[in-house]
CSV table of C-alpha atoms and ligand atoms in Angstrom, one decimal:
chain,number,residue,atom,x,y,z
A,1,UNK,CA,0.0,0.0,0.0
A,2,UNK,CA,2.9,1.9,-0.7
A,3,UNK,CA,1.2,5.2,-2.8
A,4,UNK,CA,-2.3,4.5,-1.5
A,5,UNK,CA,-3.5,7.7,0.8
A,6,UNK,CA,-7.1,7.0,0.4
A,7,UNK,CA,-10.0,5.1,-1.1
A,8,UNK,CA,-10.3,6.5,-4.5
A,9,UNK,CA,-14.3,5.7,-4.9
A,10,UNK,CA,-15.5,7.5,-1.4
A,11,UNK,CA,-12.0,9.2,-0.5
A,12,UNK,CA,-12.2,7.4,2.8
A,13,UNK,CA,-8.5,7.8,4.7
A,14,UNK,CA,-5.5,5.3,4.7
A,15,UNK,CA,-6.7,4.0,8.3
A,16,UNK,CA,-10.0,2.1,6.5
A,17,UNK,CA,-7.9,0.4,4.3
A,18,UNK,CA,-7.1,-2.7,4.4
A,19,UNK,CA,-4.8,-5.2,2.1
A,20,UNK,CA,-6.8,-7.7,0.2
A,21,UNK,CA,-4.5,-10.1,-1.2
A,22,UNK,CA,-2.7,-10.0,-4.4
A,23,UNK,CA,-3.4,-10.8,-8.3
A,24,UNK,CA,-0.8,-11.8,-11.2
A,25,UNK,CA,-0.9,-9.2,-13.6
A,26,UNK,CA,0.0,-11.2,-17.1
A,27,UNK,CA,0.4,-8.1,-19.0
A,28,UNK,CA,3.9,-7.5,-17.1
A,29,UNK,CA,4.4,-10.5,-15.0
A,30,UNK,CA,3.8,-8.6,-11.7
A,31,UNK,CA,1.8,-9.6,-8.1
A,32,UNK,CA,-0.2,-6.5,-7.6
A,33,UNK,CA,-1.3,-5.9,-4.3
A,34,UNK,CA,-5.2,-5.8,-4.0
A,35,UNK,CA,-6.8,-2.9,-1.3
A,36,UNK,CA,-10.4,-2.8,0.1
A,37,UNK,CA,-11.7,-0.2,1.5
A,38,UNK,CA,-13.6,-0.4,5.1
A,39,UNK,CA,-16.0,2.4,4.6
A,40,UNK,CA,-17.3,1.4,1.2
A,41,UNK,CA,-16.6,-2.2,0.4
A,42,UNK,CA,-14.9,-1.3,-2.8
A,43,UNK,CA,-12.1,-3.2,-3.6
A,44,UNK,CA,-8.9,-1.4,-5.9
A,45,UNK,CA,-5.3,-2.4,-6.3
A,46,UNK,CA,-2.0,0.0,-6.6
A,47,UNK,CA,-2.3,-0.4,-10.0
A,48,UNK,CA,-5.2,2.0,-9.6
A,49,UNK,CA,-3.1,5.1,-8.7
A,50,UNK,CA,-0.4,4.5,-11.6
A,51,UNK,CA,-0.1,6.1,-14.9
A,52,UNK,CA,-0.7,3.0,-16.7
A,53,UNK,CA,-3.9,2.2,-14.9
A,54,UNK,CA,-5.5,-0.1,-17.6
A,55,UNK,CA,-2.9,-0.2,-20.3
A,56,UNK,CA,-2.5,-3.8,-21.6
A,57,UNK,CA,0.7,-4.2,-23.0
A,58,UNK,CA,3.0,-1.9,-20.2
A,59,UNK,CA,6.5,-3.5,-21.8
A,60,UNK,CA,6.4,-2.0,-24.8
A,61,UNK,CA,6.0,1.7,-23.5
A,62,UNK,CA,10.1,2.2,-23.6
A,63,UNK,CA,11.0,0.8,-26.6
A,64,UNK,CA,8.3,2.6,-28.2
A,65,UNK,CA,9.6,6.3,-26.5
A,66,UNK,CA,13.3,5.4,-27.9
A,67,UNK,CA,12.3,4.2,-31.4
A,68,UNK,CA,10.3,6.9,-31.6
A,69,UNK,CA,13.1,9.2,-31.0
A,70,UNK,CA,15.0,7.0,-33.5
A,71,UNK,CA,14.2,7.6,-36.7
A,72,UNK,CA,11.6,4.5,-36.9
A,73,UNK,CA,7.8,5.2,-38.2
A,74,UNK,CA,4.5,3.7,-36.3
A,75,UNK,CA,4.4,0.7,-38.6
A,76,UNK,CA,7.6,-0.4,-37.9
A,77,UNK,CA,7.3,0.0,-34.3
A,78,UNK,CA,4.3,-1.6,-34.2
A,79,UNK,CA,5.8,-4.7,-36.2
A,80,UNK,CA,8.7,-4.9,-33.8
A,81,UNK,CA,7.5,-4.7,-30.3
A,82,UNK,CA,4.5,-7.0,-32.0
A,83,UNK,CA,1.2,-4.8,-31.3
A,84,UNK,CA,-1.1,-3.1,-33.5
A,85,UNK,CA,-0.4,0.2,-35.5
A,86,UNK,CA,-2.9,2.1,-33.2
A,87,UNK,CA,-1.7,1.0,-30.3
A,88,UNK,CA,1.6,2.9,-31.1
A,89,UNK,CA,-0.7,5.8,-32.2
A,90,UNK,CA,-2.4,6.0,-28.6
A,91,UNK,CA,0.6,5.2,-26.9
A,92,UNK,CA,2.2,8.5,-28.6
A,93,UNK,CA,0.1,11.0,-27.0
A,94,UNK,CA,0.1,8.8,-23.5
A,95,UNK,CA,4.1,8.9,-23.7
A,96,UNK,CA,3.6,13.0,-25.0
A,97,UNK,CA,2.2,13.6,-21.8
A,98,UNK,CA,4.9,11.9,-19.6
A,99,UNK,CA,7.6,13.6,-21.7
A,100,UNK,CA,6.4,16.8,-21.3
A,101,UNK,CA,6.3,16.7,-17.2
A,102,UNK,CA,9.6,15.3,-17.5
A,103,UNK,CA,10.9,17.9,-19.4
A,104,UNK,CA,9.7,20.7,-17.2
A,105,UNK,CA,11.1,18.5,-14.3
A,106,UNK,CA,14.5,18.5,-16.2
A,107,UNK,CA,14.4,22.0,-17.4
A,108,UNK,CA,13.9,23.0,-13.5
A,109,UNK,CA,16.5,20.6,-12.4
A,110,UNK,CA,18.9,22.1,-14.9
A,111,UNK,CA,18.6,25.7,-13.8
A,112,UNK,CA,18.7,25.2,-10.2
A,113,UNK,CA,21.9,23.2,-10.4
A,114,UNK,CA,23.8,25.3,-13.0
A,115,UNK,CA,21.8,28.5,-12.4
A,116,UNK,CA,20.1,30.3,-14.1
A,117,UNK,CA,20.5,30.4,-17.9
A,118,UNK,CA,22.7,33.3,-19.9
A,119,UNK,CA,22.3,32.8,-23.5
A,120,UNK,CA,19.7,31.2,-26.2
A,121,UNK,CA,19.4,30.6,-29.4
A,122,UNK,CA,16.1,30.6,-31.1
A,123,UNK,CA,14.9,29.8,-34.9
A,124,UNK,CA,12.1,28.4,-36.2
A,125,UNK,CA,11.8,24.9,-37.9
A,126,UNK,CA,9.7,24.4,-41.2
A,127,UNK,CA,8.2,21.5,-41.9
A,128,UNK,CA,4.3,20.8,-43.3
A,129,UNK,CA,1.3,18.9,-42.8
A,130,UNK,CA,-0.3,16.2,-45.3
A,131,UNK,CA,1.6,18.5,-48.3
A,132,UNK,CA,4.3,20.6,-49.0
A,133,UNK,CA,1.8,23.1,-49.7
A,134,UNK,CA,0.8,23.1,-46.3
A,135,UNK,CA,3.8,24.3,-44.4
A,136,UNK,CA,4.2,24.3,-40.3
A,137,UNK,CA,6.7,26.2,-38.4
A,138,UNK,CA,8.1,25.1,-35.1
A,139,UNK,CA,9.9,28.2,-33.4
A,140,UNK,CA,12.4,26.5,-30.9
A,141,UNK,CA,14.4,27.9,-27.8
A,142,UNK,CA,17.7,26.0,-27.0
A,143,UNK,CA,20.1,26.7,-24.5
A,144,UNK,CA,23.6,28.0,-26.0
A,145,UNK,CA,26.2,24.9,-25.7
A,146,UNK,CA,24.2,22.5,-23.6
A,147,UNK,CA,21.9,21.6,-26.5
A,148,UNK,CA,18.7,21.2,-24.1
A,149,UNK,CA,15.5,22.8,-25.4
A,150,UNK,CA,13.7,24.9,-23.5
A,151,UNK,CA,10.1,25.2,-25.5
A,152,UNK,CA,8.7,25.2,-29.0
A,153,UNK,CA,5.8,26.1,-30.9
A,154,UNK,CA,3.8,24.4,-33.7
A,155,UNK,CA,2.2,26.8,-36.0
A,156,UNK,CA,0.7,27.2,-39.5
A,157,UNK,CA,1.9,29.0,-42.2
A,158,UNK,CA,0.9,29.8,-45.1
A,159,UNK,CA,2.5,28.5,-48.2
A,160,UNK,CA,5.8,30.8,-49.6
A,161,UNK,CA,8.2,30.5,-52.8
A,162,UNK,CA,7.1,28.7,-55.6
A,163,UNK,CA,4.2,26.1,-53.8
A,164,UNK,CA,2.5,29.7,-52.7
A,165,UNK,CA,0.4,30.0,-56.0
A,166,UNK,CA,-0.4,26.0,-56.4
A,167,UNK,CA,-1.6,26.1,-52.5
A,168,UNK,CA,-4.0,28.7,-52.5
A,169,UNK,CA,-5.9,27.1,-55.9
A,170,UNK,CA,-5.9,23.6,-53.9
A,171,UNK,CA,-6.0,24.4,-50.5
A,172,UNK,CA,-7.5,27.9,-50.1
A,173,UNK,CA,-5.6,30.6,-48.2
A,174,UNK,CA,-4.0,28.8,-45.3
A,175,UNK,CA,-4.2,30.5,-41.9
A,176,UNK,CA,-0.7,32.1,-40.5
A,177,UNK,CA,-0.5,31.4,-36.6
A,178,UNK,CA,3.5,32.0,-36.3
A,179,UNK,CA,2.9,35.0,-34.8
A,180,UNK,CA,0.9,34.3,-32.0
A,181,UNK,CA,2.7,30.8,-31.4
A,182,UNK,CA,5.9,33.0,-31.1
A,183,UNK,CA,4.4,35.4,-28.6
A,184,UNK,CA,2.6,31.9,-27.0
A,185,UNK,CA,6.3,30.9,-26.4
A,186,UNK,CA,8.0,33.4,-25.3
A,187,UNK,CA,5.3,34.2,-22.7
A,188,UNK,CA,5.8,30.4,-20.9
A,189,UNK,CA,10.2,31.7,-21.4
A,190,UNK,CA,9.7,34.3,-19.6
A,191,UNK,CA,8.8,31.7,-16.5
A,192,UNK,CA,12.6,30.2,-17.1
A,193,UNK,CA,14.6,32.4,-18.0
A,194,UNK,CA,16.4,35.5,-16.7
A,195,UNK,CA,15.4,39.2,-17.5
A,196,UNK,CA,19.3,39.9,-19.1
A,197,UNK,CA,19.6,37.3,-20.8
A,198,UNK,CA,21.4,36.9,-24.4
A,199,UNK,CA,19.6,35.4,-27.5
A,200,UNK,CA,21.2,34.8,-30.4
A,201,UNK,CA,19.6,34.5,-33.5
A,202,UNK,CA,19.4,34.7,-37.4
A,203,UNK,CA,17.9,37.7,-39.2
A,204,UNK,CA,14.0,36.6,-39.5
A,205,UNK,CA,12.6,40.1,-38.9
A,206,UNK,CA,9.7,39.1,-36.3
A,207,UNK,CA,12.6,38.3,-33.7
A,208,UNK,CA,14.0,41.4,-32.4
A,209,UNK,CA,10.5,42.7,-32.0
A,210,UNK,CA,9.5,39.7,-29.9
A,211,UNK,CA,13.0,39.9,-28.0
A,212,UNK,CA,12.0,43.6,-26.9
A,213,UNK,CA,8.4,42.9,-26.5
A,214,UNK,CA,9.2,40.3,-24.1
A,215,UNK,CA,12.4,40.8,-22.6
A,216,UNK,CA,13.3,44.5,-23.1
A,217,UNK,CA,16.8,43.8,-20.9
A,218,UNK,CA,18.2,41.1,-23.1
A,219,UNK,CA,20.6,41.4,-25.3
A,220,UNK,CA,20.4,40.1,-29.1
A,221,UNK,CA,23.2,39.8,-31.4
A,222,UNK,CA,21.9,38.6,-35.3
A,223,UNK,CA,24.1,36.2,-36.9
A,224,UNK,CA,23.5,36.4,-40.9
A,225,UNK,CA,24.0,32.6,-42.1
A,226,UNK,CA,24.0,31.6,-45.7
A,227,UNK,CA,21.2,29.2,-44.7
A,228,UNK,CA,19.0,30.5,-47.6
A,229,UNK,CA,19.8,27.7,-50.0
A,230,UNK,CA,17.5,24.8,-50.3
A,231,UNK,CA,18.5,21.5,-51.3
A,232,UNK,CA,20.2,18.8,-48.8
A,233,UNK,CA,20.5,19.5,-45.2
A,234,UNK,CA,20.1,23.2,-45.0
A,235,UNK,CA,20.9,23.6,-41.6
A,236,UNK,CA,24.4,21.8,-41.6
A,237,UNK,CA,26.4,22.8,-44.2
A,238,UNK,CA,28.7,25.1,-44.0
A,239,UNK,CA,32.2,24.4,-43.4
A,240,UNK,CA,33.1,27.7,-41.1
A,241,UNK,CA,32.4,28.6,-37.9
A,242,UNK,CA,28.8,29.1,-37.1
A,243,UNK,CA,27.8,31.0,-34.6
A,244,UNK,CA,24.2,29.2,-34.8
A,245,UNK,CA,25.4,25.4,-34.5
A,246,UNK,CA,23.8,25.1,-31.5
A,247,UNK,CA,20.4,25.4,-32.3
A,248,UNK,CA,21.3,24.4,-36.4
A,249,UNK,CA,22.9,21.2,-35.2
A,250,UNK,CA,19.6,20.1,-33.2
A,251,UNK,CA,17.5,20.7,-36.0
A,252,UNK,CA,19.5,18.6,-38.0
A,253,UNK,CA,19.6,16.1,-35.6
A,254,UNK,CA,15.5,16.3,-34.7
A,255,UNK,CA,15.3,16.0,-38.3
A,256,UNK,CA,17.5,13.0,-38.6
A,257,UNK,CA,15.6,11.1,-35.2
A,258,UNK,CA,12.1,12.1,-35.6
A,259,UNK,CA,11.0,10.3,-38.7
A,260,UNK,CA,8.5,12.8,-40.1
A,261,UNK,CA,11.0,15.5,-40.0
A,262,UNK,CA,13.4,13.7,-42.6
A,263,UNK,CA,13.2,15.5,-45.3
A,264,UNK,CA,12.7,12.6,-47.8
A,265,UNK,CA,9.9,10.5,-46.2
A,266,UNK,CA,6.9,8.9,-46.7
A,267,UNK,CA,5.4,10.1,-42.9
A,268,UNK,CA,4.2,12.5,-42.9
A,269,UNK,CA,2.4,15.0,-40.4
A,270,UNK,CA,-1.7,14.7,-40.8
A,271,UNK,CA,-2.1,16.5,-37.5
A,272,UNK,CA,0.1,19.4,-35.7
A,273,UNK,CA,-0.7,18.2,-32.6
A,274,UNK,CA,0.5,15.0,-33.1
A,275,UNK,CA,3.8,17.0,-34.4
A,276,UNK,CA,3.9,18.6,-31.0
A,277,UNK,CA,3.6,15.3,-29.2
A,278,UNK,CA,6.3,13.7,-31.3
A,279,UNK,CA,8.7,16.6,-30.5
A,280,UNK,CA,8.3,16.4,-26.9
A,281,UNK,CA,8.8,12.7,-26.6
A,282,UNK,CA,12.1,13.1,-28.9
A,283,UNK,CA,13.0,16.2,-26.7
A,284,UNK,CA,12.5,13.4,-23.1
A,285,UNK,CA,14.7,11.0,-24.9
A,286,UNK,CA,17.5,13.3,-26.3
A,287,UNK,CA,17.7,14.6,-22.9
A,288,UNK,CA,18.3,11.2,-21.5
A,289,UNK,CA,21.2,10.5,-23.8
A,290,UNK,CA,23.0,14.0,-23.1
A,291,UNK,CA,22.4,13.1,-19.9
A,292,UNK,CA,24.6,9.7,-20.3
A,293,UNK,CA,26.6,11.6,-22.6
A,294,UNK,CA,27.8,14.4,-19.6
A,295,UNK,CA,28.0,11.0,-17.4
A,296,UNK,CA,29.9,9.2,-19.3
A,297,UNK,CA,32.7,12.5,-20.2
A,298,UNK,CA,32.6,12.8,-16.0
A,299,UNK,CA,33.8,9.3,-14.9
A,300,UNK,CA,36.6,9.6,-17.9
A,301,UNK,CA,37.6,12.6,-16.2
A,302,UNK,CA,37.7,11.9,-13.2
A,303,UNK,CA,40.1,8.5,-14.2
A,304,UNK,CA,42.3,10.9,-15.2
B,401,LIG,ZN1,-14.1,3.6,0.0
């Protein structure tokens, strides 16, 4: 009765408790200890106050956060940890949700060991739903050097270049939230980060509007990259230094490790929300392996 406070169908108090003998949970191979309360009769187990009260299959809920975050699409997933393709797709938002309270956990954790946090870089990642003609832009906040994330965005845009034209005949005129999910962003940075401190980003022209709407102390220092070209990677090729590899080298890799972001693929994104849940799940396990990473770098240091 280790979590159990009270009855969870007439909140009666830990005292009218009382343990009623276990049952073999298959799912996992577990003994789970069964509870009846006094007051109401009701019986309940400690199953009942975990998050996955009622799942069926609990083993599959790590490999499925780590191939997710590995490049590997719901079909395949589902073919190797042997469950159906919706199962991975419910399991997705289940897993979002966890991610998401870890990485505030981890974010907080981070600042109160190292202190508070001095510089940023921000930029916005394009990608689309359904079409290329339906373009989404995910405005992202890193931490300068350490590579951790700090919040992102999901947002419609409307189609631009040459796909502009062909998207408004098909699609009519698509709606452009960047704005707002910007502002939406910055609002929830503004919880984590400092009033002084330094973002560095590229020359997108909403930026230094949003820098002084939001944090009128920072400073902001533009860095001009030659990131306009299209084809291949765009974020990782230049062979000089860049003073955006931070945040240019995490896009790359999120592009690489979340499967809808490669840029040749047959997933794609049918809702933005699912997008959002994807990126936070990826964001959970790249934190875990910088995490082993900065592990791993102390213990060779300290052998010397
Ligand atoms: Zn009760």
């Amino acid at each position: 009765m280790d979590a159990t406070t009270h009855c969870p169908r007439c909140d009666a108090p830990r005292s009218s408790l009382v343990r009623d003998g276990f049952y073999h949970r298959a799912d996992d191979s577990k003994f789970i200890q069964r509870i009846r309360c006094k007051d109401c009769g009701q019986k309940f187990s400690n199953a009942t106050f975990t998050d996955t009260y009622r799942q069926k299959r609990r083993r599959i809920n790590e490999t499925v956060r780590v191939c997710l975050s590995s490049n590997m699409c719901p079909r395949d997933i589902a073919e190797l940890v042997g469950v159906n393709i919706k199962t991975i797709a419910s399991r997705l938002i289940w897993l979002a949700a966890r991610s998401r309270k870890n990485n505030q956990r981890r974010l907080q954790a981070y600042i109160d060991e190292y202190g508070p946090i001095k510089q940023v870089q921000f930029d916005d990642l394009l990608t689309f739903e359904h079409t290329n003609c339906k373009p989404l832009t995910v405005p992202v906040a890193i931490i300068d050097d350490v590579r951790i994330p700090l919040g992102f965005r999901v947002a419609s845009i409307p189609a631009f270049g040459r796909l502009a034209k062909v998207s408004k005949e098909r699609y009519g005129k698509r709606a452009d939230d960047s704005v707002q999910a910007r502002k939406s962003l910055f609002e929830e940075l503004q919880k984590v980060l400092p009033e002084d401190v330094h973002f560095k980003t590229d020359g997108h022209r909403h930026y230094p509007v949003l820098i002084k709407q939001y944090f009128p102390k920072a400073t902001h220092s533009i860095h001009n990259s030659d990131r306009g070209c299209v084809v291949g990677q765009g974020e990782l090729k230049k062979t000089h230094f860049d003073p955006l590899f931070t945040i240019n080298h995490s896009f790359a890799n999120a592009r690489a490790k979340i499967n809808r972001l490669n840029r040749r693929t047959w997933c794609t994104t049918k809702l933005p929300k699912r997008l959002s849940d994807h990126i936070d799940i990826y964001i959970d396990v790249l934190c875990d392996r910088l995490e082993r990473k900065r592990k791993y770098l102390q213990r060779r240091e300290a052998m010397g």
